[in-house]
Amino acid sequence: MFDGLHDIDWASMEHAYGSAEEVPVLLTALRSPDAEERHKALDRFYGAVHHQGSVYPPTAASLPFLFDLAVDGATPDRAAVVALLVSIGRESLDRGFEDDGTEIEYYPPMGCAQAVAFLRERGKEFAGLARDPEPDVRLAAIPGLGLFLDDADRAAAVLRERLAAEHTIAARLAIVEAAATLALRLPAALHQMTDWLAVLAADPDQGPPTRLAALVERARCAPDEIGEEVVPAAVGLLRETARAIPARRIAAAPSRPTAPTDAVPPQIVAAFEDLDRHTRVYAPTTALLRTFHEALGARVPERTAVLAEQLSSPDPGSRLDAVRMSGELMRTWRGDHTRLLLLLADQLTAADQEVAVEAAAVLESCHPIAGPVREALAAHIDAQRAAHGPDVWAAPTAQLRRSHQDAVRALARLGDTRALPSLLTALDGDVDAWRAIQVAGHLPQAADQLVPRLCDHLRRIDLSQQWTEMSANSILSALATLGDPVALPVMVDTLGAAVRHEQNGVTGSALEALSAFGLAAADARDRIRSLTTATDTHIRPAAVAALWAVGGDPAEVMPLLLGLLDDDITFWISDAADLLGEMGPSASVALPRLRALLTHGYEWVRVHCAAALWEIGGEAEAPAVLDTLLEAMATNPATANHVLACLDRMGPFAARALPLLREQLALPRRGGRFKSIDHDEELQRVGRTLIARLDPPTPGAPAARTP
């Protein structure tokens, strides 16, 4: 079984966490009669040797031994081993090769090419595994027919044979998917597989799930050829599939060890809980429908029609997965998402709390475009408070509590004070108060009620303890946004405590928060000044910015800014350029250095320096500024928000940007910094305003339609 295992110099290779010398022990443990030992070994293999899908040299070197385990009937958990083999092969193909089949070179070298070569050599054996007596082994092996078997005719024949023999939905969907994978991988298989998929999609004897899978996988093979009839046909088959598969209650999540709440920030605990929840799939057709949405791409109306059908399913798990897909669509693609938002709002009152929780969470994540569901959110929150009492924010049932909290947060992010009663309950009762603090800054009209409570929370943070930075930073950010000077004394005290306890992250956040108050924070000038020479790379620029904001002497601040401008740390240069831009023409002494930085190797530095040049030098600098901005935006679209903000200030001097602006607005995918909804919506708003200003319609002519 393991001949040659110890002849390999495993210690000379590395996986995700260092030396791979443990690999022989893990491989041997996969054959152990002890189920717990096997489970731990498999978990460790996925976690270190195949970490997040990575394929390292020891991953590839393990394949012969994993294959021996897979084909030996005496191996326990053979299906898990086969699934591991397939995962390594699939990830090797995805990560190790370009679309044209050329190998991607990594440093240090990866094991993708070696893994694919081995699995292709053993590809014929996947035909045997696909006929294994154990159903789980067959299910795990079926994808290998499409991924690794290079004999197109033989692979096609085995897939046809297995479809006739397999009766479970999971196996039939896997077979159809493997047929499409084969068609996309081998030109010799393309026509026979796509023709077969077309026949299956039209064959009523195959049953709705199989026909739906065939239709979707046929579309995956040729997304550019998706006709008008495909989506209506898919919606009809989806409806039939929902009737064919019995609805089931959503199974409870597996229990996990509870992290000690006094040792880990609640934000971190919640993030891992979210990650665990989002990796779960609740319906057998979810992966298939994700494939369909990927094939449809930018066809937002068609995808919305499919999601509308998914969201009307009688199966709560199918609706839950559809809620997540809806969020992914809205966060990734531009378009009118009103219908989808309203459909998600309908899920807030779902009988299954898991669905309601997810709907509220998605609406919160999409809050920049969630205006159409404002009233639905408010009504839902009021109904929950009426049914469960004013303390529903702290309800003992976890799902009800989370459903209410996410709906409140979504409404608060819309600036709606109807979220305020629950936020005050959270801040007064201290149950999940951190979740209320994160959205408090969106309600400046309620600053008189929020600020005293936020100050009280900030006073209670002991910065001598670990894990306090996230909480302190969140409160400081909220107070800065609310802008009530009542908060200044506790903010100054927090700055002092952060310096004493060397909490550099909190020190930087406190400086940024004080900057937001401008001259009102002038009493903190001496304390701020003392930090302008700090050795911490983040504190120094924050202190210089704060010193200027609270009324620092230009003669004192200018040398500090020029020093930052001359440094090699790129964000120091960008921060200094931003401040010099705020100073305007009075910072003309910096013009030569800013001009020189327009040739800096990092486009973000060039963008910030170009914007500062415009603010300081004005019209005389316009040609160089515009050239720099347009080149940076073309090179790195993530700079678009910063670029457009400067173009907006340049007015008519930005006229040459019109083609790039139109091109940007015509893109179907969201763009801007981080490609997030808020950045993209701002990008579109500024872009449309600029186009209208720079190219106004001719009087009497119909207005041009902005993309």
XYZ file of C-alpha atoms in Angstrom, residues 36-466:
431
model
C -11.664 9.767 14.763
C -8.038 9.346 13.713
C -9.070 9.232 10.054
C -11.235 12.313 10.456
C -8.435 14.315 12.077
C -5.946 13.236 9.409
C -8.288 14.253 6.601
C -8.996 17.602 8.249
C -5.287 18.251 8.659
C -4.580 17.268 5.052
C -7.194 19.709 3.783
C -6.053 22.365 6.232
C -2.307 22.202 5.568
C -1.396 20.059 2.541
C -4.380 21.174 0.429
C -4.913 24.478 2.251
C -7.840 26.409 0.754
C -7.405 24.451 -2.472
C -3.675 25.114 -2.847
C -1.596 22.394 -4.486
C 1.938 22.294 -3.117
C 4.712 19.882 -4.156
C 3.866 17.569 -1.205
C 0.204 17.646 -2.281
C 1.167 16.318 -5.683
C 3.648 13.848 -4.190
C 0.829 12.398 -2.072
C -1.323 11.468 -5.075
C 0.063 7.955 -5.756
C -0.593 6.949 -2.163
C -4.027 8.562 -2.095
C -4.881 6.722 -5.302
C -3.779 3.407 -3.801
C -6.071 4.107 -0.859
C -8.944 5.011 -3.180
C -8.861 1.839 -5.264
C -8.376 -0.535 -2.327
C -11.745 -1.851 -1.177
C -10.379 -2.338 2.336
C -9.805 1.376 2.834
C -12.356 2.982 5.139
C -13.942 6.244 3.983
C -12.914 5.627 0.376
C -15.403 8.209 -0.862
C -13.638 10.920 1.145
C -10.286 9.918 -0.358
C -11.702 9.945 -3.897
C -13.241 13.372 -3.238
C -9.821 14.595 -2.070
C -8.196 13.309 -5.264
C -10.787 15.056 -7.403
C -10.423 18.287 -5.419
C -6.643 18.306 -5.869
C -7.034 17.716 -9.594
C -9.741 20.329 -10.084
C -7.830 22.959 -8.139
C -4.646 22.119 -10.053
C -6.433 22.762 -13.329
C -7.998 25.987 -12.055
C -4.880 27.416 -10.422
C -2.030 25.995 -12.434
C -2.987 26.782 -16.013
C -4.086 29.731 -18.110
C -7.256 29.529 -20.200
C -5.122 28.576 -23.220
C -3.625 25.637 -21.323
C -0.185 27.103 -20.653
C 1.242 26.440 -17.220
C 1.365 29.306 -14.738
C 4.797 29.713 -13.192
C 4.830 30.234 -9.438
C 7.615 30.997 -7.036
C 8.067 29.005 -4.963
C 7.000 26.288 -7.403
C 3.591 24.675 -6.970
C 2.643 21.092 -7.727
C -0.247 21.727 -10.136
C 1.338 20.437 -13.324
C 2.669 17.329 -11.560
C -0.763 16.638 -10.052
C -2.618 16.993 -13.360
C -0.088 14.818 -15.184
C -0.473 12.043 -12.623
C -4.266 12.123 -12.579
C -4.441 12.146 -16.367
C -2.195 9.062 -16.420
C -4.629 7.332 -14.054
C -7.701 8.831 -15.703
C -9.012 5.505 -16.986
C -9.263 4.225 -13.424
C -11.911 6.839 -12.683
C -14.168 4.842 -14.989
C -13.828 1.932 -12.598
C -14.402 4.084 -9.554
C -17.523 5.530 -11.210
C -18.889 1.944 -11.334
C -17.898 1.112 -7.746
C -20.459 -0.813 -5.643
C -20.446 1.986 -3.053
C -22.777 4.841 -4.108
C -20.720 7.489 -2.293
C -17.543 6.383 -4.065
C -19.316 6.560 -7.422
C -20.631 10.035 -6.639
C -17.172 11.285 -5.643
C -15.526 9.740 -8.730
C -17.947 10.942 -11.428
C -16.373 14.431 -11.785
C -13.063 12.718 -12.554
C -14.512 11.407 -15.813
C -14.834 14.941 -17.091
C -11.612 16.231 -15.545
C -9.026 13.504 -16.113
C -10.100 10.884 -18.681
C -8.523 11.903 -22.009
C -10.323 9.313 -24.146
C -13.358 11.378 -25.180
C -15.370 8.473 -26.583
C -14.767 6.266 -23.565
C -15.604 9.071 -21.134
C -18.793 9.853 -23.041
C -19.798 6.196 -23.068
C -19.267 5.822 -19.319
C -21.269 8.971 -18.619
C -24.196 7.723 -20.715
C -24.015 4.358 -18.988
C -23.958 5.902 -15.533
C -26.902 8.214 -16.259
C -28.977 5.185 -17.197
C -27.915 3.379 -14.024
C -27.961 6.127 -11.401
C -31.229 7.225 -9.850
C -30.282 9.705 -7.134
C -30.545 13.395 -7.974
C -27.012 14.115 -6.755
C -25.451 11.467 -8.985
C -27.457 12.462 -12.060
C -26.572 16.121 -11.623
C -22.901 15.187 -11.225
C -22.994 13.129 -14.436
C -24.499 15.960 -16.441
C -21.955 18.397 -15.016
C -19.100 16.022 -15.909
C -20.409 15.860 -19.484
C -20.137 19.643 -19.791
C -16.674 19.614 -18.201
C -15.585 16.994 -20.720
C -17.012 19.028 -23.598
C -15.169 22.143 -22.484
C -11.881 20.302 -21.924
C -11.664 18.059 -24.989
C -12.546 19.415 -28.458
C -13.224 15.847 -29.581
C -16.041 15.615 -27.032
C -17.624 19.005 -27.610
C -20.268 18.236 -30.212
C -21.323 14.821 -28.980
C -21.651 16.019 -25.398
C -23.485 19.250 -26.179
C -25.806 17.382 -28.542
C -26.463 14.835 -25.804
C -27.197 17.593 -23.305
C -29.663 19.174 -25.724
C -31.446 15.829 -26.133
C -31.585 15.312 -22.363
C -32.995 18.784 -21.783
C -35.878 18.047 -24.150
C -36.559 14.480 -22.957
C -39.562 14.384 -20.560
C -38.613 10.882 -19.445
C -35.494 12.208 -17.731
C -37.337 14.076 -14.983
C -37.205 17.812 -14.210
C -33.904 17.938 -12.235
C -31.972 16.110 -14.954
C -33.533 18.178 -17.718
C -32.779 21.388 -15.821
C -29.180 20.257 -15.326
C -28.817 19.453 -19.021
C -30.210 22.838 -20.010
C -27.895 24.672 -17.621
C -24.775 22.696 -18.508
C -25.493 23.163 -22.222
C -25.622 26.914 -21.551
C -22.353 26.652 -19.633
C -20.699 25.136 -22.709
C -21.753 28.051 -24.917
C -22.816 31.082 -22.832
C -22.655 33.378 -25.853
C -25.284 31.262 -27.592
C -27.924 31.451 -24.849
C -31.139 32.331 -26.673
C -34.287 34.051 -25.482
C -35.993 30.712 -24.900
C -33.412 29.374 -22.424
C -34.351 31.349 -19.306
C -38.138 30.765 -19.621
C -37.430 27.067 -20.149
C -35.165 27.012 -17.099
C -37.789 28.777 -14.980
C -40.379 26.215 -16.018
C -38.072 23.296 -15.219
C -37.109 24.919 -11.937
C -40.793 25.078 -11.012
C -41.244 21.411 -11.936
C -38.114 20.493 -9.993
C -39.446 22.239 -6.889
C -42.584 20.088 -7.124
C -40.560 16.922 -7.710
C -38.255 17.314 -4.693
C -40.020 17.246 -1.314
C -39.545 20.366 0.787
C -37.550 19.821 3.963
C -36.890 21.928 7.007
C -33.424 23.418 7.150
C -31.196 21.170 9.192
C -29.554 22.667 12.243
C -25.938 23.649 11.800
C -23.443 21.188 13.292
C -22.304 22.161 16.744
C -18.909 23.838 16.954
C -16.619 24.407 19.925
C -17.530 27.754 21.465
C -14.704 30.275 21.536
C -14.060 31.821 24.950
C -15.777 35.186 24.638
C -13.406 36.855 27.085
C -10.401 36.024 24.908
C -11.691 36.810 21.396
C -13.434 39.986 20.225
C -17.118 39.386 19.454
C -16.567 40.781 15.953
C -14.090 37.973 15.234
C -16.379 35.307 16.662
C -19.244 36.606 14.514
C -17.054 36.692 11.396
C -16.147 33.028 11.774
C -19.773 32.134 12.440
C -20.761 33.938 9.242
C -18.025 32.174 7.299
C -19.178 28.809 8.595
C -22.793 29.590 7.761
C -22.037 30.844 4.277
C -20.145 27.698 3.309
C -23.216 25.554 3.885
C -25.426 24.562 0.945
C -29.065 23.718 1.642
C -30.533 22.467 -1.655
C -29.336 19.823 -4.154
C -29.749 22.190 -7.114
C -27.789 25.105 -5.634
C -24.448 24.378 -7.333
C -26.276 23.853 -10.613
C -28.095 27.170 -10.345
C -24.869 28.957 -9.456
C -23.463 27.583 -12.702
C -26.478 28.952 -14.550
C -26.050 32.410 -13.040
C -22.366 32.373 -13.979
C -23.277 31.477 -17.556
C -25.867 34.264 -17.716
C -23.304 36.776 -16.451
C -24.411 40.359 -17.087
C -27.985 39.427 -18.069
C -29.408 40.961 -14.892
C -33.138 40.891 -15.864
C -32.911 37.220 -16.861
C -31.027 36.313 -13.694
C -33.607 38.208 -11.644
C -36.365 36.141 -13.273
C -34.552 32.936 -12.304
C -33.997 34.175 -8.747
C -37.646 35.177 -8.475
C -38.571 31.577 -9.166
C -35.960 30.307 -6.717
C -37.305 32.641 -4.032
C -40.819 31.285 -4.527
C -39.765 27.685 -3.905
C -41.728 25.790 -1.233
C -38.382 24.452 0.018
C -36.861 26.810 2.622
C -33.329 25.614 1.900
C -33.714 26.502 -1.768
C -34.967 29.950 -0.800
C -32.092 30.439 1.633
C -29.533 29.651 -1.052
C -31.417 31.933 -3.454
C -31.268 34.800 -0.953
C -27.479 34.508 -0.918
C -27.300 34.337 -4.703
C -29.458 37.462 -4.863
C -26.976 39.310 -2.691
C -24.100 38.142 -4.883
C -25.886 39.400 -8.000
C -26.597 42.846 -6.546
C -23.109 43.227 -5.121
C -21.412 42.215 -8.382
C -23.546 43.577 -11.217
C -25.044 46.965 -11.960
C -28.680 47.347 -12.902
C -32.133 48.032 -11.520
C -32.424 45.653 -8.574
C -35.713 46.991 -7.219
C -37.661 43.822 -7.974
C -35.067 41.641 -6.306
C -34.909 43.864 -3.244
C -38.686 43.670 -2.837
C -38.595 39.893 -3.215
C -35.955 39.709 -0.493
C -38.047 41.935 1.755
C -40.855 39.374 1.415
C -38.492 36.783 2.944
C -38.167 38.819 6.154
C -41.403 37.248 7.358
C -40.511 33.689 6.283
C -41.646 31.012 8.696
C -38.144 29.566 8.736
C -35.985 31.979 10.726
C -32.818 30.957 8.858
C -34.295 32.428 5.686
C -35.423 35.598 7.476
C -31.966 36.051 9.003
C -30.250 35.721 5.646
C -32.689 38.091 3.945
C -32.044 40.770 6.573
C -28.279 40.252 6.311
C -28.323 40.608 2.522
C -30.434 43.761 2.700
C -27.949 45.221 5.151
C -24.995 44.348 2.921
C -26.801 46.002 -0.015
C -27.928 49.055 1.967
C -26.692 51.672 -0.551
C -29.407 50.494 -2.964
C -31.949 49.273 -0.383
C -34.083 52.420 -0.371
C -37.062 50.662 -2.038
C -37.454 48.349 0.977
C -37.180 51.019 3.672
C -40.870 50.770 4.632
C -40.799 46.975 4.587
C -37.824 46.974 6.959
C -39.475 49.459 9.302
C -42.740 47.501 9.324
C -40.885 44.252 9.997
C -38.964 45.777 12.902
C -42.129 47.240 14.411
C -43.906 43.905 14.075
C -41.062 42.096 15.817
C -41.031 44.598 18.681
C -44.816 44.287 19.022
C -44.726 40.489 18.986
C -41.635 39.881 21.109
C -41.315 43.023 23.204
C -39.028 46.059 23.070
C -36.031 43.938 24.058
C -36.212 41.713 20.968
C -32.688 42.917 20.083
C -31.550 40.670 22.950
C -34.060 37.844 22.340
C -32.916 34.508 23.779
C -33.544 32.739 20.457
C -30.395 33.275 18.384
C -32.121 33.322 14.997
C -34.839 35.775 16.064
C -32.206 37.993 17.676
C -30.046 38.008 14.541
C -33.017 38.556 12.228
C -34.044 41.627 14.190
C -30.533 42.980 14.550
C -29.727 42.726 10.840
C -33.019 44.379 9.882
C -32.344 47.197 12.354
C -28.822 47.636 11.020
C -30.102 47.742 7.444
C -32.656 50.426 8.360
C -30.088 52.406 10.339
C -27.692 52.403 7.381
C -30.498 54.029 5.397
C -30.425 56.882 7.933
C -33.887 56.027 9.251
C -34.494 56.889 12.905
C -37.089 54.158 13.218
C -34.084 51.937 13.890
C -33.161 54.065 16.927
C -35.252 52.372 19.684
C -33.544 49.030 19.116
C -30.106 50.615 18.881
C -30.671 52.362 22.210
C -31.802 49.066 23.714
C -28.545 47.517 22.544
C -26.385 50.317 23.902
C -28.215 50.399 27.244
C -28.380 46.649 27.706
C -24.927 45.833 26.298
C -26.121 42.719 24.414
C -24.358 42.705 21.050
C -23.780 46.415 21.533
C -20.891 46.268 19.066
C -23.385 45.568 16.277
C -25.311 48.742 17.152
C -22.112 50.781 17.451
C -21.105 49.866 13.893
C -24.188 51.587 12.435
C -24.711 54.430 14.937
C -22.822 56.893 12.761
C -25.541 56.691 10.100
C -27.997 58.520 12.382
C -26.497 61.993 12.990
C -29.999 63.369 13.630
C -30.029 61.254 16.801
C -26.569 62.287 18.012
C -27.977 63.736 21.240
C -29.142 60.251 22.275
C -26.349 58.189 20.764
C -23.238 60.153 21.684
C -23.605 59.978 25.519
C -24.100 56.221 25.297
C -21.149 55.779 22.933
C -18.968 57.843 25.246
C -19.978 55.652 28.150
C -18.955 52.535 26.203
C -15.642 54.129 25.267
C -14.899 55.039 28.902
C -15.464 51.424 29.954
C -12.858 50.014 27.547
C -9.688 49.035 29.373
C -6.892 49.579 26.885
C -4.464 47.734 29.124
C -6.212 44.535 28.011
C -5.860 42.590 24.772
